[in-house]
Coordinates of C-alpha atoms and ligand atoms in Angstrom, one line a residue:
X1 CA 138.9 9.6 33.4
X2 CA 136.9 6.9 34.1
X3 CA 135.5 6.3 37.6
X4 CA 136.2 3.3 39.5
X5 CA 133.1 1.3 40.4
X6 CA 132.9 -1.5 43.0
X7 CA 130.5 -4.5 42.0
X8 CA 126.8 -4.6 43.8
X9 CA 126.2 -4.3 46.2
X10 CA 129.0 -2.6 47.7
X11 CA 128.0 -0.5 45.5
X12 CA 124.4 0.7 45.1
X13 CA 124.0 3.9 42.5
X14 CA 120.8 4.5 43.9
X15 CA 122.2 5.4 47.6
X16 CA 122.6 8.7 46.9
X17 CA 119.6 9.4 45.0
X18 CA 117.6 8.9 48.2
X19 CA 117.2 12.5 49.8
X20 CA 116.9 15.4 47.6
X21 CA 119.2 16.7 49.7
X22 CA 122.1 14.0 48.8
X23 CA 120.6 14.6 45.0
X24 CA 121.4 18.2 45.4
X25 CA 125.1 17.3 46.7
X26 CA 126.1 15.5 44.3
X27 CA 124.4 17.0 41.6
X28 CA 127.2 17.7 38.8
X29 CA 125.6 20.2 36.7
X30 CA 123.5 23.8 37.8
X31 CA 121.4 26.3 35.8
X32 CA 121.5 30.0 37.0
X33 CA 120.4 33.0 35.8
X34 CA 123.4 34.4 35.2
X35 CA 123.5 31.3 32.6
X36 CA 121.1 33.1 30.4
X37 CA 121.0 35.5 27.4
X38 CA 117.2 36.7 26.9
X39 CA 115.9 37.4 23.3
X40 CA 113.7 40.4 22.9
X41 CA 111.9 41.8 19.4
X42 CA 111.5 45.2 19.2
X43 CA 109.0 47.4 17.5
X44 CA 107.6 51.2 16.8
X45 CA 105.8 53.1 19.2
X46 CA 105.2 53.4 22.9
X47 CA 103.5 51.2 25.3
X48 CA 103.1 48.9 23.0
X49 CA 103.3 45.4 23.8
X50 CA 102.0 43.0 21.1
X51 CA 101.3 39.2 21.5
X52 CA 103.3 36.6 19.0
X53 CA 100.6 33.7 18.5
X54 CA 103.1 31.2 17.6
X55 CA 105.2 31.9 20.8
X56 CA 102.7 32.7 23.3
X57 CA 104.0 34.7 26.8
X58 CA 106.6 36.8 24.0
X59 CA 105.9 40.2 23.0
X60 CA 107.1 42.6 20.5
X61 CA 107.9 45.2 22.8
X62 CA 108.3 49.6 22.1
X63 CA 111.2 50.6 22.6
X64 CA 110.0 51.9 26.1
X65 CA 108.9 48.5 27.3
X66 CA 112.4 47.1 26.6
X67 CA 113.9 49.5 28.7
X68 CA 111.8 48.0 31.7
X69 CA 112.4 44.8 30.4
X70 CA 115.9 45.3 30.2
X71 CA 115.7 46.9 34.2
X72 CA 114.1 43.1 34.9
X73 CA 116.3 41.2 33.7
X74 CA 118.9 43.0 35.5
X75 CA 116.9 42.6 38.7
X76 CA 116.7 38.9 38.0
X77 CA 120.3 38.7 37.6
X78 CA 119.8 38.1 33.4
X79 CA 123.7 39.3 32.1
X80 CA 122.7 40.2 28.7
X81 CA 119.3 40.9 26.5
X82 CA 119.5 40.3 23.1
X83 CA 117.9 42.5 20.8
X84 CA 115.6 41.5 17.4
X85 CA 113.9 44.3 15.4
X86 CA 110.6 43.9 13.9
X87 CA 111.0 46.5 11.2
X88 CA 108.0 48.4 9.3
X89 CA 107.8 46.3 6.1
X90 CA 107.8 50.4 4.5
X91 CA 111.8 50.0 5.5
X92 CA 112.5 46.7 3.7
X93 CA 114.3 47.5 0.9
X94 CA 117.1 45.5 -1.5
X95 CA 120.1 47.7 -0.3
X96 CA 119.0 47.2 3.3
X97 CA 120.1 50.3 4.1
X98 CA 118.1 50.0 7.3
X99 CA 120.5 47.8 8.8
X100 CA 123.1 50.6 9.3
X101 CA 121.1 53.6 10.2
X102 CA 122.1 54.8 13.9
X103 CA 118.8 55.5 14.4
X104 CA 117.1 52.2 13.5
X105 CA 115.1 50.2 16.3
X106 CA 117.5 48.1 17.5
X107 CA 120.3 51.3 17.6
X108 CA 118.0 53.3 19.5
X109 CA 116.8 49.9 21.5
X110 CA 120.6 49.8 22.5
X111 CA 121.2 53.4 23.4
X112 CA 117.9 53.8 25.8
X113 CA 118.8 50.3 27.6
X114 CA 122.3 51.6 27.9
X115 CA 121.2 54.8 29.7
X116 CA 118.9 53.7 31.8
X117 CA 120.3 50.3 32.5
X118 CA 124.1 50.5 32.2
X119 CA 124.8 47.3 34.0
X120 CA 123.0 44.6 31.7
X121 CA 124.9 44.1 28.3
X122 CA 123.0 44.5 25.2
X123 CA 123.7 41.7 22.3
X124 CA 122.7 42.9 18.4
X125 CA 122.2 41.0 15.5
X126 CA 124.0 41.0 12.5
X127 CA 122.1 40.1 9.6
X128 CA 120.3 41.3 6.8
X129 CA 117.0 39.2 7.0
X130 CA 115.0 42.0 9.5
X131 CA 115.5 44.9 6.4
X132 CA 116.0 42.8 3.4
X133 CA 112.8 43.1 1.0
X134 CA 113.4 39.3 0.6
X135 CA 113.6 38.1 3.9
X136 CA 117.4 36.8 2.9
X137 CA 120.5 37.5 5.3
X138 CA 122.2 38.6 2.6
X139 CA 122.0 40.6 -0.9
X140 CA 120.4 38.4 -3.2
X141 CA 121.9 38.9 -6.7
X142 CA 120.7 36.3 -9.6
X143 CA 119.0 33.9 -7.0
X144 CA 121.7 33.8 -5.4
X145 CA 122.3 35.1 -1.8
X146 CA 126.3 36.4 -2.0
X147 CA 128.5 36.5 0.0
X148 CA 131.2 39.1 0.1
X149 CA 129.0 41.8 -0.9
X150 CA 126.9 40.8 2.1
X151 CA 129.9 41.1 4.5
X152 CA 130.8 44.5 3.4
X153 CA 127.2 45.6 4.6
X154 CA 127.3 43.4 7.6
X155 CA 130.4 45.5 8.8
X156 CA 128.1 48.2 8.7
X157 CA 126.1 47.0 10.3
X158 CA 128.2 46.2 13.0
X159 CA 130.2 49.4 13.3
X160 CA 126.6 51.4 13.6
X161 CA 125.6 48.9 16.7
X162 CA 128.4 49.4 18.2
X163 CA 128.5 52.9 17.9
X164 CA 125.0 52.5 19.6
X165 CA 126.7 51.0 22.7
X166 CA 126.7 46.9 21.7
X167 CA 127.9 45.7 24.2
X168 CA 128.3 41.9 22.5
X169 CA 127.7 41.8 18.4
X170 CA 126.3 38.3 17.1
X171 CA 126.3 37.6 13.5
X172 CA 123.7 35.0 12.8
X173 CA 124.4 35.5 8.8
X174 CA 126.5 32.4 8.2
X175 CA 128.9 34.3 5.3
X176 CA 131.9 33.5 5.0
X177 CA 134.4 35.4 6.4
X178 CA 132.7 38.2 8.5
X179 CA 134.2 37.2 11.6
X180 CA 137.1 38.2 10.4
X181 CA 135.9 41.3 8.5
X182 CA 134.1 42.3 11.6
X183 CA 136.4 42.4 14.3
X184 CA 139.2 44.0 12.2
X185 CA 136.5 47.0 11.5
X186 CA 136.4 46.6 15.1
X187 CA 139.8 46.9 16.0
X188 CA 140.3 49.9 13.3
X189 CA 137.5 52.1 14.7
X190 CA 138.5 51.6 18.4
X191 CA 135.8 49.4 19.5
X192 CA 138.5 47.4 21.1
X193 CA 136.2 45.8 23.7
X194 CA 133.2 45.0 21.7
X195 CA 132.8 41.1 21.7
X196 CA 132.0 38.9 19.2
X197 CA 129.4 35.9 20.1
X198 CA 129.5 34.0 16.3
X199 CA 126.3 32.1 15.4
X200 CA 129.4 29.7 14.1
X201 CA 127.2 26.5 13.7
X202 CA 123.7 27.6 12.9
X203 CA 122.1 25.0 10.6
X204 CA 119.0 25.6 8.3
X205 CA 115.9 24.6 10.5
X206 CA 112.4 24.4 10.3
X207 CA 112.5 25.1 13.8
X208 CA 113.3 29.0 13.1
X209 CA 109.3 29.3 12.0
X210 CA 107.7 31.0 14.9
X211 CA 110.8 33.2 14.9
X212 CA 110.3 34.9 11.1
X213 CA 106.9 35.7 12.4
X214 CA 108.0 37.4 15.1
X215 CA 110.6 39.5 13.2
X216 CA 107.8 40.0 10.3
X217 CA 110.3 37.9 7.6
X218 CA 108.0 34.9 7.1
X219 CA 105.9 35.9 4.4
X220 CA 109.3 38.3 2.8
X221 CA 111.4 34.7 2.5
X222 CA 112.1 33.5 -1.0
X223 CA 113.3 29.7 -0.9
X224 CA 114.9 28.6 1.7
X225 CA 118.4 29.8 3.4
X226 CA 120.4 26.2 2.8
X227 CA 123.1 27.8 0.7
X228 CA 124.2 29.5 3.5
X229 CA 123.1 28.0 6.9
X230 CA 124.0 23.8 7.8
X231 CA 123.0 21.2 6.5
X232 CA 121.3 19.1 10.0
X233 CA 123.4 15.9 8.8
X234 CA 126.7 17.5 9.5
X235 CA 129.0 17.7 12.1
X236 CA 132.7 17.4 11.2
X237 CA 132.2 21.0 9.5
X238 CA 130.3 22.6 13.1
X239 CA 134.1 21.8 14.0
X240 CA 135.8 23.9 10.8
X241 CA 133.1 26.4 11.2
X242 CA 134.2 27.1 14.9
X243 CA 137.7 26.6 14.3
X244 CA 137.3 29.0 11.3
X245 CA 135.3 31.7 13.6
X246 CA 138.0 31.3 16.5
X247 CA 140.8 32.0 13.9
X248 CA 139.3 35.1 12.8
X249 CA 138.3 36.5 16.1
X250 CA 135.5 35.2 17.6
X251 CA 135.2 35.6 21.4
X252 CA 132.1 33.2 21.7
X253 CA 130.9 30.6 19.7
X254 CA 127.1 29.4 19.6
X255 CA 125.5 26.4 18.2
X256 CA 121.8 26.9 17.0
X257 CA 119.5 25.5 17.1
X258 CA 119.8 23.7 20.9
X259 CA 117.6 20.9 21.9
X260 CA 118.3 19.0 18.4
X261 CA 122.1 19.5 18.0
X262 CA 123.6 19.1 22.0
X263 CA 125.5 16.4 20.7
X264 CA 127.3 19.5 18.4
X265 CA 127.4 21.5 22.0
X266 CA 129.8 18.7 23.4
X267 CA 132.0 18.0 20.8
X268 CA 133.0 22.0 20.4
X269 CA 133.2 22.2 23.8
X270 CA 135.0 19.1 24.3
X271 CA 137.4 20.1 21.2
X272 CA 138.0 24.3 21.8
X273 CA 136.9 24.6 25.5
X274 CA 135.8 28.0 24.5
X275 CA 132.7 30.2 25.8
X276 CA 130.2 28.0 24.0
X277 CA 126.5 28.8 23.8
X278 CA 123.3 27.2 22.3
X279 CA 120.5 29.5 20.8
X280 CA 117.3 27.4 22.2
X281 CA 115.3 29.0 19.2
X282 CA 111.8 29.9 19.0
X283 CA 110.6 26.3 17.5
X284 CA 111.5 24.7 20.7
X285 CA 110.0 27.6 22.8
X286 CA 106.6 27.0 21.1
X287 CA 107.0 22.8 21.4
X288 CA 107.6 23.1 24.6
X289 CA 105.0 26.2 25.6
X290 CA 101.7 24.2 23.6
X291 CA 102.5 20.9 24.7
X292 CA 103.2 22.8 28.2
X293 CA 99.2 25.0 27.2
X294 CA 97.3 22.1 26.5
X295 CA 98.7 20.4 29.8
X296 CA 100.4 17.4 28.1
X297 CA 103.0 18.3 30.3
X298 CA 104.6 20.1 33.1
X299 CA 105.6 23.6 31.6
X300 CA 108.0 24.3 34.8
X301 CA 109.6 21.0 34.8
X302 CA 110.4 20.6 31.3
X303 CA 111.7 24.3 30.8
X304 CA 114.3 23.4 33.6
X305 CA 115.2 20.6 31.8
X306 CA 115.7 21.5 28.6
X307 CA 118.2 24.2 30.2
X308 CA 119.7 21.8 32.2
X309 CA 120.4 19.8 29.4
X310 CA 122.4 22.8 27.6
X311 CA 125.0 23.0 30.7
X312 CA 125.1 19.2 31.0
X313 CA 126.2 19.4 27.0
X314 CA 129.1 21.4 27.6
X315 CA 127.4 25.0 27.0
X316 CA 128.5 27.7 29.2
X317 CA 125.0 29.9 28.7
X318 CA 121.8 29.1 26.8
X319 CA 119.6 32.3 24.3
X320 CA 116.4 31.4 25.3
X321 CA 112.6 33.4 25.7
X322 CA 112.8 31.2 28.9
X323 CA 115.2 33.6 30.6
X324 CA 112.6 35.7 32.6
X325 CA 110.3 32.9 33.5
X326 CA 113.3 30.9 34.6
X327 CA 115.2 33.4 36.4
X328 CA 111.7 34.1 38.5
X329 CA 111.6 30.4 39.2
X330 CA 115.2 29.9 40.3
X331 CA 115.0 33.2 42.8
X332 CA 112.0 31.9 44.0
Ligands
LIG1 C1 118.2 35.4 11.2 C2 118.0 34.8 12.5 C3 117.1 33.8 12.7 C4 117.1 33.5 14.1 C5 118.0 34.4 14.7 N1 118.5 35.2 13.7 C6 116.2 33.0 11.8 C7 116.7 32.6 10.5 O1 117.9 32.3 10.3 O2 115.9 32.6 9.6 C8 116.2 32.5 14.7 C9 116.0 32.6 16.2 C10 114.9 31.8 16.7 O3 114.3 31.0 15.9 O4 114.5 31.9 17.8 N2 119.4 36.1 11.0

């Protein structure tokens, strides 16, 4: 639809731009924090709460202090945490058999925010990269990272989070055909009502560095993971790879990263008008956090905007280590 506009100067755009109170009327687009999904890395121990240099104000957190996490979100009105495991480089090993032990970090993460905080919804990762001696989301056989080998461990993966009470399962692995693999596990072993939020569109980004440091994979990775993630110059196939991931059984789609691909957030949501999110990754967290340090510019201001920008995009909820700050900003 296009809107009708009357030549100046019966009309005059800027008229109701004069009050923040006619801004606030009319303004088309809103961030809350029920708009937000908050990313948390969880490691050994208790009371232990240890800095990440490349993303300062995030912590990896015991699995105590992501319980009271967890109980602030919910107080902030945050729907879901998200967890990522920093695992003891002792566990890495080539079958990453980690990755499906119930009583891995991010299984007993779930389980201790699921009794003490029932209301918030926890979100898990599926992928191999946290217990994989290489760093790779997948097994790597011949220099190769395969895929359907991969998805049968990614399934059980899946089945021992949501055992652990997942509340929402997110593979960020980019094989092929684990949506599909996934949710029919799902369906077989009565998890009827776990969801599925697919990391459908996640390209290969230099903007995932602060990220593998956090989740202790930086030094592991081999390569790079470009023969399974996007290639940035692509956008027909974010399409394919959504429709794909809808066909199989997705609930939720995601584009990652967010900042850099919003023009990918408005086409999907624009061609499926499905739940779509954006994964503001820990690259644009630290931009936006050192320029906001060395005061070259307004850390408040542009954190709003940038999530602004995801709901103006088309996205119905943004991932972001924002979440907390943001939430304490918007209840005043
Ligand atoms: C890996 C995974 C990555 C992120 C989430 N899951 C990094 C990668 O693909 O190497 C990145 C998140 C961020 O940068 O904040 N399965």
């Amino acid at each position: 639809m296009k809107p009708t506009t009357a030549p100046f100067p019966a009309t005059r755009l800027r008229r109701l731009r004069r009050t923040a109170g006619l801004r606030d009327l009319v303004q088309e687009n809103t961030v809350t924090p029920a708009d937000f999904i908050w990313p948390v890395f969880v490691r050994d121990g208790e009371g232990v709460k240890e800095p990440i240099p490349s993303m300062p104000g995030v912590f990896r957190l015991s699995v105590d202090l992501v319980v009271e996490a967890a109980r602030e979100a919910h107080v902030l009105g945050i729907p879901v945490i998200c967890l990522f495991p920093y695992t003891d480089p002792a566990l890495k090993t080539e079958d990453c058999a980690e990755a499906w032990n119930p009583e891995n970090l991010s299984n007993r993460a779930t389980r201790a925010i699921k009794e003490a905080v029932p209301d918030i919804a926890v979100m898990t990762d599926v992928a191999l990269d946290p217990y994989n001696i290489n760093g790779h989301d997948g097994f790597v056989e011949d220099g190769y990272v395969v895929n359907d080998r991969t998805v049968e461990a990614l399934v059980k993966q899946a089945l021992s989070q949501a055992a652990a009470g997942a509340d929402i399962i997110g593979p960020s692995d980019m094989m092929d055909g684990r949506i599909g693999a996934l949710r029919n596990a799902l369906e077989t072993e009565q998890y009827h009502n776990v969801a599925l939020l697919s990391y459908s569109a996640k390209y290969a980004s230099g903007f995932y560095g602060p990220f593998r440091d956090a989740v202790g994979a930086s030094g592991a990775l081999k390569g790079d993971k470009k023969t399974y993630q996007m290639n940035a110059g692509n956008s027909d196939e974010a399409m394919r790879l959504i429709e794909r991931d809808l066909q199989e059984g997705a609930d939720m789609i995601m584009v990652k990263p967010g900042m850099p691909y919003l023009d990918i957030c408005r086409r999907a949501k624009d061609m499926f008008g499905v739940p779509t999110f954006a994964y503001q990754v820990s690259g644009e967290y630290a931009m936006l956090m050192g320029a906001a340090e060395r005061g070259w510019m307004d850390g408040e201001k542009i954190m709003m905007e940038s999530l602004l920008s995801f709901k103006r995009a088309g996205c119905d909820g943004v991932l972001t280590y924002f979440a907390p700050a943001a939430a304490r900003l918007l209840n005043g």
